Amino acid sequence: MTTTEETPRLPFTRANALAIAPDYDVLRRQAPVSRVLTPAGDPAWLVTSYEAAKEVFRDRRFGRSHPAPEQASRISHAALQNGPNGDFDTEERDHKRMRRMLAPAFSAPRMRALGDRIAELTDRCLDDLQAARDAHPGEPVDLTDFLAFPLPVLVICELLGVPYADREHFRGLSERIAVMNGGEDAQAAMAEFMAYMTKLADAKRADPQPDVISDMVAVQADDPTFTDDDLARMGAGLLFAGHETTSTRIAMGTLFLLSDTARRDRFAADPDGQVNQTVEEILRLTATSGTGLLRYAHEDVEIAGTRIMRGDAVLISSDAANRDASVFADPDGFDPDRTPNVHLAFGTGAHVCIGANLARTELRTVFPKLFRRFPGLRLAVGLDEIPVRTNRVAGGVERVPVEW
Amino acid sequence: MKITVDTGSCVSSGQCVLLAPEAFDQNEDDGTVVLLAEEPPAGAEEAVRQAELTCPAAAIRLSGA
Ligand code: SF4
């Protein structure tokens, strides 16, 4: 038995925004599944190998709910990804209903239709970036303020049917719910966020629009087990996810491309030809939260020789799995020519990220536009001066100062 | 080479469509996969193979030479 003192505790520290913590590699060499402590100090299993991660993602004996929630390991004191979620008895049914309800809105054909609009919004963001530069010539501009943050928010607002004018309000709420040691404030922000969503749902009920919140309201009308609370939580979750995750990828992708001038020039020379594979490589390499995705074992399971007991918390580190040398040659190297590149950035299995197509469509639009317009873009500070957000569920960086 | 899809296990993620739009589409109502081609169209073999590997539900199969 390892004692508590010897058990590594998440999150692990990393050298800079583009690296992942070396501890993952150390753990993976020892075993695909290791004992760790969560940021909240509770015991959990950490999955670091690619094969084991894929296995857990696909194994239906793992879920987001817990057979006895009050005894479950806590991950953090944020208001989401913090502990068990949903009802143990109905999780599978609830999840199926959610997927069926949301799938059409996030499908590839809808994304194709949304593509032109995303292109238009991206151009608008790039105009703002240029205007900020013109307003203070010679000074760096923060790419997160003008592109990485506003673009995903504009897009998710359109898709969900949320007024963009309210963005400062829910940006604040999104930040507060995701603070790892947020505690009561995170909970208060979540309550406020859900109240906001409930009000919005009421408005859609009275005047339905072609948007996701209206779709949810329509489903609710036929299914009384889908409560107002479920709807508000799901809406808040989607709005939050639409914000933080893609935003992180735009910021980190730009960092990856700018951290090596030859890499940037190669991409800028043929953005359309290289974008799809470059985006996959950005997705593979972007280290996100320091915890990974949370599951609870719904029965006793053996994964890669490790016995996991019913109720145990399991954290799947896609960051670590995506840099598993047994699957990806030179795993820390940025190689857009990598093929196949079957990373787990969106997870896999029945819970695979529903926003994957949306994220891919946004990323495939942003990078060619950014580098066609600003082929000489460069980082205004050293990579080591880019502050990494360690206290956030979705990870990410504080800012990306650029100049051209 | 023959492509088959299992719409029963498909989780409507649409990854296949983004990777190989020549071979796959999605049903408008529930997002399940629609096979557009029985065989990978010329030039799309690699993309179809990537879709087979990436499909989160393992619902796509490539068989034969
Ligand atoms: S990638 Fe797989 S699960 Fe997703 S739509 Fe295509 S067949 Fe279905």
GROMACS .gro file of C-alpha atoms and ligand atoms in nm:
model
  477
    1MET     CA    1   0.000   0.000   0.000
    2THR     CA    2   0.133   0.343  -0.083
    3THR     CA    3   0.087   0.598   0.186
    4THR     CA    4  -0.084   0.927   0.124
    5GLU     CA    5   0.250   1.112   0.138
    6GLU     CA    6   0.380   0.915  -0.159
    7THR     CA    7   0.071   0.950  -0.376
    8PRO     CA    8   0.118   1.223  -0.637
    9ARG     CA    9  -0.137   1.501  -0.625
   10LEU     CA   10  -0.290   1.678  -0.923
   11PRO     CA   11  -0.244   1.917  -1.091
   12PHE     CA   12   0.119   1.856  -1.187
   13THR     CA   13   0.335   2.152  -1.278
   14ARG     CA   14   0.459   2.203  -1.630
   15ALA     CA   15   0.748   2.395  -1.778
   16ASN     CA   16   0.548   2.622  -2.007
   17ALA     CA   17   0.219   2.658  -2.192
   18LEU     CA   18   0.314   2.418  -2.471
   19ALA     CA   19   0.456   2.140  -2.256
   20ILE     CA   20   0.275   1.890  -2.041
   21ALA     CA   21   0.393   1.795  -1.695
   22PRO     CA   22   0.675   1.537  -1.711
   23ASP     CA   23   0.508   1.349  -1.425
   24TYR     CA   24   0.256   1.199  -1.669
   25ASP     CA   25   0.534   1.030  -1.859
   26VAL     CA   26   0.690   0.904  -1.539
   27LEU     CA   27   0.359   0.757  -1.424
   28ARG     CA   28   0.279   0.603  -1.763
   29ARG     CA   29   0.613   0.423  -1.766
   30GLN     CA   30   0.520   0.264  -1.435
   31ALA     CA   31   0.163   0.167  -1.522
   32PRO     CA   32  -0.119   0.274  -1.756
   33VAL     CA   33  -0.337   0.346  -1.453
   34SER     CA   34  -0.199   0.504  -1.133
   35ARG     CA   35  -0.317   0.604  -0.792
   36VAL     CA   36  -0.328   0.984  -0.746
   37LEU     CA   37  -0.490   1.244  -0.526
   38THR     CA   38  -0.726   1.493  -0.684
   39PRO     CA   39  -0.672   1.868  -0.643
   40ALA     CA   40  -0.935   1.842  -0.368
   41GLY     CA   41  -0.719   1.580  -0.194
   42ASP     CA   42  -0.934   1.271  -0.254
   43PRO     CA   43  -0.810   0.940  -0.401
   44ALA     CA   44  -0.861   0.868  -0.770
   45TRP     CA   45  -0.714   0.662  -1.053
   46LEU     CA   46  -0.530   0.849  -1.326
   47VAL     CA   47  -0.525   0.694  -1.673
   48THR     CA   48  -0.219   0.800  -1.870
   49SER     CA   49  -0.177   0.545  -2.151
   50TYR     CA   50  -0.355   0.577  -2.483
   51GLU     CA   51  -0.494   0.225  -2.491
   52ALA     CA   52  -0.626   0.237  -2.136
   53ALA     CA   53  -0.778   0.582  -2.194
   54LYS     CA   54  -0.960   0.455  -2.499
   55GLU     CA   55  -1.076   0.151  -2.308
   56VAL     CA   56  -1.223   0.354  -2.022
   57PHE     CA   57  -1.385   0.603  -2.261
   58ARG     CA   58  -1.558   0.316  -2.439
   59ASP     CA   59  -1.646   0.104  -2.137
   60ARG     CA   60  -2.008   0.149  -2.037
   61ARG     CA   61  -1.933   0.042  -1.683
   62PHE     CA   62  -1.799   0.394  -1.624
   63GLY     CA   63  -2.024   0.697  -1.594
   64ARG     CA   64  -2.047   1.050  -1.464
   65SER     CA   65  -2.288   0.959  -1.186
   66HIS     CA   66  -2.200   0.779  -0.863
   67PRO     CA   67  -2.386   0.499  -0.683
   68ALA     CA   68  -2.349   0.687  -0.352
   69PRO     CA   69  -2.269   1.050  -0.440
   70GLU     CA   70  -2.203   1.162  -0.085
   71GLN     CA   71  -1.917   0.913  -0.060
   72ALA     CA   72  -1.764   0.997  -0.397
   73SER     CA   73  -1.415   1.137  -0.435
   74ARG     CA   74  -1.431   1.506  -0.509
   75ILE     CA   75  -1.212   1.646  -0.782
   76SER     CA   76  -1.211   2.014  -0.705
   77HIS     CA   77  -1.421   2.288  -0.549
   78ALA     CA   78  -1.528   2.433  -0.882
   79ALA     CA   79  -1.897   2.411  -0.976
   80LEU     CA   80  -1.849   2.166  -1.263
   81GLN     CA   81  -1.629   1.859  -1.324
   82ASN     CA   82  -1.600   1.868  -0.947
   83GLY     CA   83  -1.770   1.545  -0.851
   84PRO     CA   84  -2.057   1.317  -0.948
   85ASN     CA   85  -2.311   1.444  -1.194
   86GLY     CA   86  -2.654   1.314  -1.278
   87ASP     CA   87  -2.868   1.034  -1.147
   88PHE     CA   88  -2.711   0.689  -1.113
   89ASP     CA   89  -3.030   0.507  -1.211
   90THR     CA   90  -3.117   0.711  -1.516
   91GLU     CA   91  -2.780   0.829  -1.641
   92GLU     CA   92  -2.774   0.621  -1.955
   93ARG     CA   93  -3.128   0.717  -2.054
   94ASP     CA   94  -3.064   1.086  -1.977
   95HIS     CA   95  -2.745   1.084  -2.175
   96LYS     CA   96  -2.912   0.924  -2.479
   97ARG     CA   97  -3.188   1.183  -2.465
   98MET     CA   98  -2.936   1.464  -2.451
   99ARG     CA   99  -2.739   1.329  -2.747
  100ARG     CA  100  -3.052   1.281  -2.953
  101MET     CA  101  -3.169   1.630  -2.871
  102LEU     CA  102  -2.839   1.802  -2.948
  103ALA     CA  103  -2.692   1.591  -3.228
  104PRO     CA  104  -2.872   1.758  -3.518
  105ALA     CA  105  -2.770   2.107  -3.406
  106PHE     CA  106  -2.403   2.005  -3.383
  107SER     CA  107  -2.398   1.780  -3.688
  108ALA     CA  108  -2.155   1.818  -3.975
  109PRO     CA  109  -2.425   1.938  -4.220
  110ARG     CA  110  -2.529   2.213  -3.976
  111MET     CA  111  -2.167   2.304  -3.930
  112ARG     CA  112  -2.129   2.330  -4.306
  113ALA     CA  113  -2.422   2.566  -4.309
  114LEU     CA  114  -2.273   2.767  -4.024
  115GLY     CA  115  -1.932   2.782  -4.194
  116ASP     CA  116  -1.990   3.108  -4.383
  117ARG     CA  117  -2.115   3.277  -4.073
  118ILE     CA  118  -1.811   3.163  -3.877
  119ALA     CA  119  -1.590   3.300  -4.155
  120GLU     CA  120  -1.769   3.634  -4.135
  121LEU     CA  121  -1.737   3.652  -3.758
  122THR     CA  122  -1.368   3.562  -3.780
  123ASP     CA  123  -1.309   3.848  -4.026
  124ARG     CA  124  -1.481   4.081  -3.788
  125CYS     CA  125  -1.256   3.970  -3.501
  126LEU     CA  126  -0.948   4.014  -3.718
  127ASP     CA  127  -1.062   4.368  -3.807
  128ASP     CA  128  -1.084   4.438  -3.435
  129LEU     CA  129  -0.735   4.296  -3.384
  130GLN     CA  130  -0.601   4.529  -3.654
  131ALA     CA  131  -0.791   4.825  -3.509
  132ALA     CA  132  -0.643   4.761  -3.165
  133ARG     CA  133  -0.297   4.760  -3.319
  134ASP     CA  134  -0.367   5.081  -3.511
  135ALA     CA  135  -0.496   5.251  -3.198
  136HIS     CA  136  -0.165   5.191  -3.019
  137PRO     CA  137   0.102   5.144  -3.282
  138GLY     CA  138   0.415   4.973  -3.158
  139GLU     CA  139   0.236   4.804  -2.870
  140PRO     CA  140   0.158   4.432  -2.859
  141VAL     CA  141  -0.205   4.324  -2.888
  142ASP     CA  142  -0.356   4.042  -2.686
  143LEU     CA  143  -0.493   3.781  -2.925
  144THR     CA  144  -0.715   3.633  -2.654
  145ASP     CA  145  -0.904   3.962  -2.619
  146PHE     CA  146  -0.976   4.007  -2.987
  147LEU     CA  147  -0.994   3.657  -3.133
  148ALA     CA  148  -0.950   3.358  -2.905
  149PHE     CA  149  -1.218   3.466  -2.661
  150PRO     CA  150  -1.477   3.659  -2.865
  151LEU     CA  151  -1.500   3.427  -3.167
  152PRO     CA  152  -1.612   3.109  -2.988
  153VAL     CA  153  -1.849   3.318  -2.777
  154LEU     CA  154  -2.005   3.481  -3.084
  155VAL     CA  155  -2.047   3.139  -3.245
  156ILE     CA  156  -2.193   2.960  -2.944
  157CYS     CA  157  -2.429   3.253  -2.885
  158GLU     CA  158  -2.567   3.214  -3.237
  159LEU     CA  159  -2.599   2.840  -3.208
  160LEU     CA  160  -2.767   2.839  -2.868
  161GLY     CA  161  -2.967   3.156  -2.924
  162VAL     CA  162  -2.806   3.354  -2.641
  163PRO     CA  163  -2.781   3.734  -2.678
  164TYR     CA  164  -2.419   3.832  -2.740
  165ALA     CA  165  -2.490   4.154  -2.554
  166ASP     CA  166  -2.502   3.951  -2.231
  167ARG     CA  167  -2.148   3.821  -2.282
  168GLU     CA  168  -1.981   4.013  -2.000
  169HIS     CA  169  -2.239   3.872  -1.762
  170PHE     CA  170  -2.191   3.508  -1.857
  171ARG     CA  171  -1.819   3.548  -1.914
  172GLY     CA  172  -1.792   3.642  -1.550
  173LEU     CA  173  -2.014   3.352  -1.449
  174SER     CA  174  -1.820   3.107  -1.668
  175GLU     CA  175  -1.498   3.213  -1.506
  176ARG     CA  176  -1.634   3.183  -1.155
  177ILE     CA  177  -1.792   2.837  -1.192
  178ALA     CA  178  -1.464   2.696  -1.323
  179VAL     CA  179  -1.229   2.815  -1.050
  180MET     CA  180  -1.088   2.495  -0.901
  181ASN     CA  181  -1.098   2.621  -0.543
  182GLY     CA  182  -1.402   2.840  -0.607
  183GLY     CA  183  -1.616   2.677  -0.337
  184GLU     CA  184  -1.918   2.883  -0.237
  185ASP     CA  185  -1.856   3.154  -0.491
  186ALA     CA  186  -1.845   2.894  -0.772
  187GLN     CA  187  -2.176   2.750  -0.647
  188ALA     CA  188  -2.335   3.095  -0.626
  189ALA     CA  189  -2.219   3.169  -0.980
  190MET     CA  190  -2.368   2.839  -1.100
  191ALA     CA  191  -2.703   2.924  -0.940
  192GLU     CA  192  -2.695   3.263  -1.112
  193PHE     CA  193  -2.597   3.103  -1.442
  194MET     CA  194  -2.890   2.861  -1.419
  195ALA     CA  195  -3.129   3.142  -1.333
  196TYR     CA  196  -3.010   3.325  -1.644
  197MET     CA  197  -3.070   3.015  -1.856
  198THR     CA  198  -3.414   2.960  -1.709
  199LYS     CA  199  -3.513   3.313  -1.804
  200LEU     CA  200  -3.382   3.261  -2.153
  201ALA     CA  201  -3.572   2.932  -2.185
  202ASP     CA  202  -3.892   3.111  -2.080
  203ALA     CA  203  -3.838   3.363  -2.357
  204LYS     CA  204  -3.787   3.083  -2.613
  205ARG     CA  205  -4.096   2.904  -2.491
  206ALA     CA  206  -4.298   3.215  -2.573
  207ASP     CA  207  -4.116   3.281  -2.899
  208PRO     CA  208  -3.924   2.980  -3.035
  209GLN     CA  209  -3.629   3.044  -3.268
  210PRO     CA  210  -3.409   2.818  -3.480
  211ASP     CA  211  -3.158   2.764  -3.199
  212VAL     CA  212  -3.053   2.499  -2.949
  213ILE     CA  213  -3.227   2.647  -2.643
  214SER     CA  214  -3.553   2.646  -2.840
  215ASP     CA  215  -3.486   2.282  -2.939
  216MET     CA  216  -3.441   2.193  -2.573
  217VAL     CA  217  -3.760   2.372  -2.478
  218ALA     CA  218  -3.945   2.177  -2.748
  219VAL     CA  219  -3.810   1.845  -2.619
  220GLN     CA  220  -3.909   1.941  -2.268
  221ALA     CA  221  -4.267   2.000  -2.375
  222ASP     CA  222  -4.291   1.627  -2.465
  223ASP     CA  223  -4.087   1.489  -2.179
  224PRO     CA  224  -4.183   1.590  -1.826
  225THR     CA  225  -3.882   1.405  -1.678
  226PHE     CA  226  -3.661   1.667  -1.842
  227THR     CA  227  -3.689   1.927  -1.568
  228ASP     CA  228  -3.633   2.303  -1.574
  229ASP     CA  229  -3.328   2.237  -1.365
  230ASP     CA  230  -3.189   1.985  -1.619
  231LEU     CA  231  -3.248   2.232  -1.897
  232ALA     CA  232  -3.082   2.521  -1.715
  233ARG     CA  233  -2.781   2.311  -1.618
  234MET     CA  234  -2.738   2.177  -1.969
  235GLY     CA  235  -2.773   2.521  -2.125
  236ALA     CA  236  -2.518   2.667  -1.884
  237GLY     CA  237  -2.286   2.374  -1.952
  238LEU     CA  238  -2.307   2.424  -2.327
  239LEU     CA  239  -2.250   2.797  -2.303
  240PHE     CA  240  -1.956   2.742  -2.072
  241ALA     CA  241  -1.805   2.472  -2.291
  242GLY     CA  242  -1.850   2.684  -2.601
  243HIS     CA  243  -1.645   2.957  -2.439
  244GLU     CA  244  -1.352   2.806  -2.273
  245THR     CA  245  -1.250   2.504  -2.471
  246THR     CA  246  -1.230   2.640  -2.825
  247SER     CA  247  -1.090   2.962  -2.690
  248THR     CA  248  -0.806   2.769  -2.530
  249ARG     CA  249  -0.737   2.588  -2.856
  250ILE     CA  250  -0.721   2.907  -3.061
  251ALA     CA  251  -0.479   3.062  -2.814
  252MET     CA  252  -0.264   2.750  -2.785
  253GLY     CA  253  -0.272   2.677  -3.158
  254THR     CA  254  -0.143   3.026  -3.227
  255LEU     CA  255   0.128   2.972  -2.968
  256PHE     CA  256   0.229   2.644  -3.129
  257LEU     CA  257   0.253   2.807  -3.469
  258LEU     CA  258   0.437   3.115  -3.344
  259SER     CA  259   0.684   2.941  -3.119
  260ASP     CA  260   0.888   2.837  -3.424
  261THR     CA  261   0.919   3.078  -3.716
  262ALA     CA  262   0.988   2.804  -3.970
  263ARG     CA  263   0.670   2.629  -3.860
  264ARG     CA  264   0.473   2.950  -3.893
  265ASP     CA  265   0.614   3.024  -4.237
  266ARG     CA  266   0.542   2.675  -4.358
  267PHE     CA  267   0.182   2.708  -4.249
  268ALA     CA  268   0.144   3.064  -4.380
  269ALA     CA  269   0.274   2.950  -4.722
  270ASP     CA  270  -0.015   2.707  -4.772
  271PRO     CA  271  -0.276   2.752  -4.499
  272ASP     CA  272  -0.564   2.585  -4.683
  273GLY     CA  273  -0.361   2.281  -4.777
  274GLN     CA  274  -0.224   2.230  -4.428
  275VAL     CA  275  -0.502   2.340  -4.203
  276ASN     CA  276  -0.683   2.012  -4.140
  277GLN     CA  277  -0.376   1.822  -4.027
  278THR     CA  278  -0.236   2.121  -3.843
  279VAL     CA  279  -0.559   2.152  -3.647
  280GLU     CA  280  -0.548   1.782  -3.554
  281GLU     CA  281  -0.192   1.824  -3.431
  282ILE     CA  282  -0.290   2.130  -3.227
  283LEU     CA  283  -0.576   1.932  -3.075
  284ARG     CA  284  -0.345   1.642  -2.995
  285LEU     CA  285  -0.080   1.854  -2.827
  286THR     CA  286  -0.282   2.113  -2.637
  287ALA     CA  287  -0.256   2.038  -2.270
  288THR     CA  288  -0.580   2.138  -2.104
  289SER     CA  289  -0.688   2.109  -1.746
  290GLY     CA  290  -0.458   1.948  -1.500
  291THR     CA  291  -0.707   1.677  -1.410
  292GLY     CA  292  -0.844   1.502  -1.716
  293LEU     CA  293  -1.199   1.382  -1.767
  294LEU     CA  294  -1.386   1.237  -1.474
  295ARG     CA  295  -1.566   0.904  -1.455
  296TYR     CA  296  -1.688   0.683  -1.173
  297ALA     CA  297  -1.682   0.304  -1.190
  298HIS     CA  298  -2.038   0.173  -1.182
  299GLU     CA  299  -1.915  -0.177  -1.098
  300ASP     CA  300  -1.584  -0.348  -1.023
  301VAL     CA  301  -1.373  -0.334  -1.338
  302GLU     CA  302  -1.027  -0.442  -1.439
  303ILE     CA  303  -0.841  -0.202  -1.669
  304ALA     CA  304  -0.492  -0.285  -1.795
  305GLY     CA  305  -0.438  -0.519  -1.501
  306THR     CA  306  -0.560  -0.271  -1.238
  307ARG     CA  307  -0.861  -0.355  -1.031
  308ILE     CA  308  -1.094  -0.057  -1.001
  309MET     CA  309  -1.375  -0.086  -0.747
  310ARG     CA  310  -1.733   0.028  -0.787
  311GLY     CA  311  -1.757   0.395  -0.694
  312ASP     CA  312  -1.388   0.473  -0.751
  313ALA     CA  313  -1.310   0.797  -0.932
  314VAL     CA  314  -1.117   0.766  -1.257
  315LEU     CA  315  -0.953   1.062  -1.428
  316ILE     CA  316  -0.870   1.008  -1.792
  317SER     CA  317  -0.582   1.228  -1.899
  318SER     CA  318  -0.627   1.287  -2.270
  319ASP     CA  319  -0.324   1.515  -2.249
  320ALA     CA  320  -0.109   1.221  -2.139
  321ALA     CA  321  -0.275   0.968  -2.371
  322ASN     CA  322  -0.216   1.198  -2.668
  323ARG     CA  323   0.157   1.195  -2.597
  324ASP     CA  324   0.191   0.821  -2.547
  325ALA     CA  325   0.508   0.721  -2.734
  326SER     CA  326   0.371   0.373  -2.803
  327VAL     CA  327   0.112   0.533  -3.034
  328PHE     CA  328   0.266   0.864  -3.143
  329ALA     CA  329   0.627   0.867  -3.263
  330ASP     CA  330   0.817   1.163  -3.115
  331PRO     CA  331   0.509   1.239  -2.905
  332ASP     CA  332   0.613   1.588  -2.795
  333GLY     CA  333   0.705   1.698  -3.146
  334PHE     CA  334   0.470   1.918  -3.349
  335ASP     CA  335   0.426   1.730  -3.675
  336PRO     CA  336   0.132   1.826  -3.897
  337ASP     CA  337   0.231   1.544  -4.134
  338ARG     CA  338   0.150   1.285  -3.872
  339THR     CA  339  -0.085   1.024  -4.014
  340PRO     CA  340  -0.298   0.873  -3.886
  341ASN     CA  341  -0.344   1.113  -3.598
  342VAL     CA  342  -0.616   0.951  -3.393
  343HIS     CA  343  -0.586   1.162  -3.080
  344LEU     CA  344  -0.830   1.164  -2.790
  345ALA     CA  345  -0.871   1.540  -2.755
  346PHE     CA  346  -1.249   1.503  -2.776
  347GLY     CA  347  -1.259   1.176  -2.588
  348THR     CA  348  -1.421   0.882  -2.765
  349GLY     CA  349  -1.709   0.642  -2.714
  350ALA     CA  350  -2.065   0.735  -2.631
  351HIS     CA  351  -1.960   1.052  -2.445
  352VAL     CA  352  -1.739   1.189  -2.722
  353CYS     CA  353  -1.749   1.570  -2.719
  354ILE     CA  354  -2.065   1.687  -2.891
  355GLY     CA  355  -1.895   2.011  -2.988
  356ALA     CA  356  -1.613   1.840  -3.178
  357ASN     CA  357  -1.746   1.935  -3.521
  358LEU     CA  358  -1.810   2.289  -3.410
  359ALA     CA  359  -1.459   2.319  -3.266
  360ARG     CA  360  -1.302   2.172  -3.580
  361THR     CA  361  -1.502   2.403  -3.805
  362GLU     CA  362  -1.398   2.708  -3.602
  363LEU     CA  363  -1.034   2.608  -3.585
  364ARG     CA  364  -1.020   2.523  -3.955
  365THR     CA  365  -1.157   2.871  -4.029
  366VAL     CA  366  -0.949   3.071  -3.784
  367PHE     CA  367  -0.592   2.968  -3.856
  368PRO     CA  368  -0.591   3.015  -4.235
  369LYS     CA  369  -0.762   3.352  -4.198
  370LEU     CA  370  -0.527   3.465  -3.925
  371PHE     CA  371  -0.210   3.373  -4.111
  372ARG     CA  372  -0.327   3.487  -4.451
  373ARG     CA  373  -0.397   3.827  -4.307
  374PHE     CA  374  -0.096   3.845  -4.075
  375PRO     CA  375   0.171   3.616  -4.223
  376GLY     CA  376   0.440   3.790  -4.021
  377LEU     CA  377   0.259   3.751  -3.688
  378ARG     CA  378   0.495   3.692  -3.396
  379LEU     CA  379   0.491   3.656  -3.022
  380ALA     CA  380   0.563   3.979  -2.841
  381VAL     CA  381   0.706   3.802  -2.536
  382GLY     CA  382   0.898   3.483  -2.469
  383LEU     CA  383   0.707   3.160  -2.433
  384ASP     CA  384   0.803   3.145  -2.066
  385GLU     CA  385   0.623   3.473  -2.008
  386ILE     CA  386   0.286   3.334  -2.119
  387PRO     CA  387   0.104   3.266  -1.793
  388VAL     CA  388  -0.068   2.925  -1.776
  389ARG     CA  389  -0.403   2.910  -1.597
  390THR     CA  390  -0.364   2.628  -1.348
  391ASN     CA  391  -0.665   2.712  -1.140
  392ARG     CA  392  -0.925   2.657  -1.414
  393VAL     CA  393  -1.121   2.352  -1.513
  394ALA     CA  394  -1.049   2.412  -1.882
  395GLY     CA  395  -0.690   2.523  -1.835
  396GLY     CA  396  -0.560   2.760  -2.100
  397VAL     CA  397  -0.340   3.067  -2.091
  398GLU     CA  398  -0.401   3.416  -1.959
  399ARG     CA  399  -0.293   3.602  -2.272
  400VAL     CA  400  -0.114   3.575  -2.603
  401PRO     CA  401   0.053   3.911  -2.678
  402VAL     CA  402   0.131   3.936  -3.048
  403GLU     CA  403   0.273   4.190  -3.290
  404TRP     CA  404   0.330   4.210  -3.665
  405MET     CA  405  -1.236  -0.213  -5.041
  406LYS     CA  406  -1.585  -0.202  -4.896
  407ILE     CA  407  -1.722   0.039  -4.634
  408THR     CA  408  -1.995  -0.066  -4.394
  409VAL     CA  409  -2.155   0.137  -4.117
  410ASP     CA  410  -2.353   0.026  -3.816
  411THR     CA  411  -2.615   0.296  -3.765
  412GLY     CA  412  -2.732   0.120  -3.451
  413SER     CA  413  -2.411   0.188  -3.263
  414CYS     CA  414  -2.341   0.529  -3.426
  415VAL     CA  415  -2.342   0.806  -3.164
  416SER     CA  416  -2.401   1.084  -3.420
  417SER     CA  417  -2.070   1.252  -3.359
  418GLY     CA  418  -2.022   1.341  -3.724
  419GLN     CA  419  -1.646   1.299  -3.708
  420CYS     CA  420  -1.661   1.079  -4.018
  421VAL     CA  421  -1.838   1.352  -4.216
  422LEU     CA  422  -1.579   1.614  -4.135
  423LEU     CA  423  -1.297   1.375  -4.214
  424ALA     CA  424  -1.434   1.217  -4.531
  425PRO     CA  425  -1.731   1.414  -4.666
  426GLU     CA  426  -1.697   1.219  -4.992
  427ALA     CA  427  -1.806   0.900  -4.823
  428PHE     CA  428  -2.023   0.997  -4.525
  429ASP     CA  429  -2.307   1.227  -4.434
  430GLN     CA  430  -2.539   1.262  -4.138
  431ASN     CA  431  -2.911   1.220  -4.110
  432GLU     CA  432  -3.072   1.561  -4.049
  433ASP     CA  433  -3.308   1.434  -3.780
  434ASP     CA  434  -3.095   1.236  -3.543
  435GLY     CA  435  -2.744   1.286  -3.677
  436THR     CA  436  -2.680   0.919  -3.751
  437VAL     CA  437  -2.433   0.832  -4.022
  438VAL     CA  438  -2.541   0.803  -4.385
  439LEU     CA  439  -2.311   0.610  -4.614
  440LEU     CA  440  -2.268   0.790  -4.946
  441ALA     CA  441  -2.035   0.545  -5.112
  442GLU     CA  442  -1.998   0.169  -5.087
  443GLU     CA  443  -1.629   0.203  -5.160
  444PRO     CA  444  -1.387   0.483  -5.073
  445PRO     CA  445  -1.398   0.730  -5.364
  446ALA     CA  446  -1.069   0.779  -5.546
  447GLY     CA  447  -0.838   0.998  -5.344
  448ALA     CA  448  -1.041   0.959  -5.025
  449GLU     CA  449  -0.899   0.623  -4.911
  450GLU     CA  450  -0.678   0.778  -4.645
  451ALA     CA  451  -0.958   0.997  -4.513
  452VAL     CA  452  -1.194   0.699  -4.494
  453ARG     CA  453  -0.932   0.498  -4.308
  454GLN     CA  454  -0.885   0.785  -4.062
  455ALA     CA  455  -1.264   0.797  -4.016
  456GLU     CA  456  -1.269   0.425  -3.940
  457LEU     CA  457  -0.998   0.473  -3.678
  458THR     CA  458  -1.150   0.788  -3.532
  459CYS     CA  459  -1.516   0.691  -3.513
  460PRO     CA  460  -1.589   0.708  -3.139
  461ALA     CA  461  -1.843   0.429  -3.166
  462ALA     CA  462  -1.634   0.199  -3.387
  463ALA     CA  463  -1.934   0.203  -3.621
  464ILE     CA  464  -1.734   0.217  -3.944
  465ARG     CA  465  -1.569  -0.092  -4.094
  466LEU     CA  466  -1.342  -0.123  -4.394
  467SER     CA  467  -1.307  -0.469  -4.537
  468GLY     CA  468  -1.135  -0.638  -4.828
  469ALA     CA  469  -0.829  -0.531  -5.020
  470SF4     S1  470  -1.794   0.907  -3.669
  470SF4    FE1  471  -1.896   0.716  -3.609
  470SF4     S2  472  -2.033   0.773  -3.444
  470SF4    FE2  473  -1.974   0.963  -3.546
  470SF4     S3  474  -2.138   0.996  -3.700
  470SF4    FE3  475  -1.973   0.886  -3.802
  470SF4     S4  476  -2.031   0.671  -3.779
  470SF4    FE4  477  -2.153   0.783  -3.631
   0.00000   0.00000   0.00000
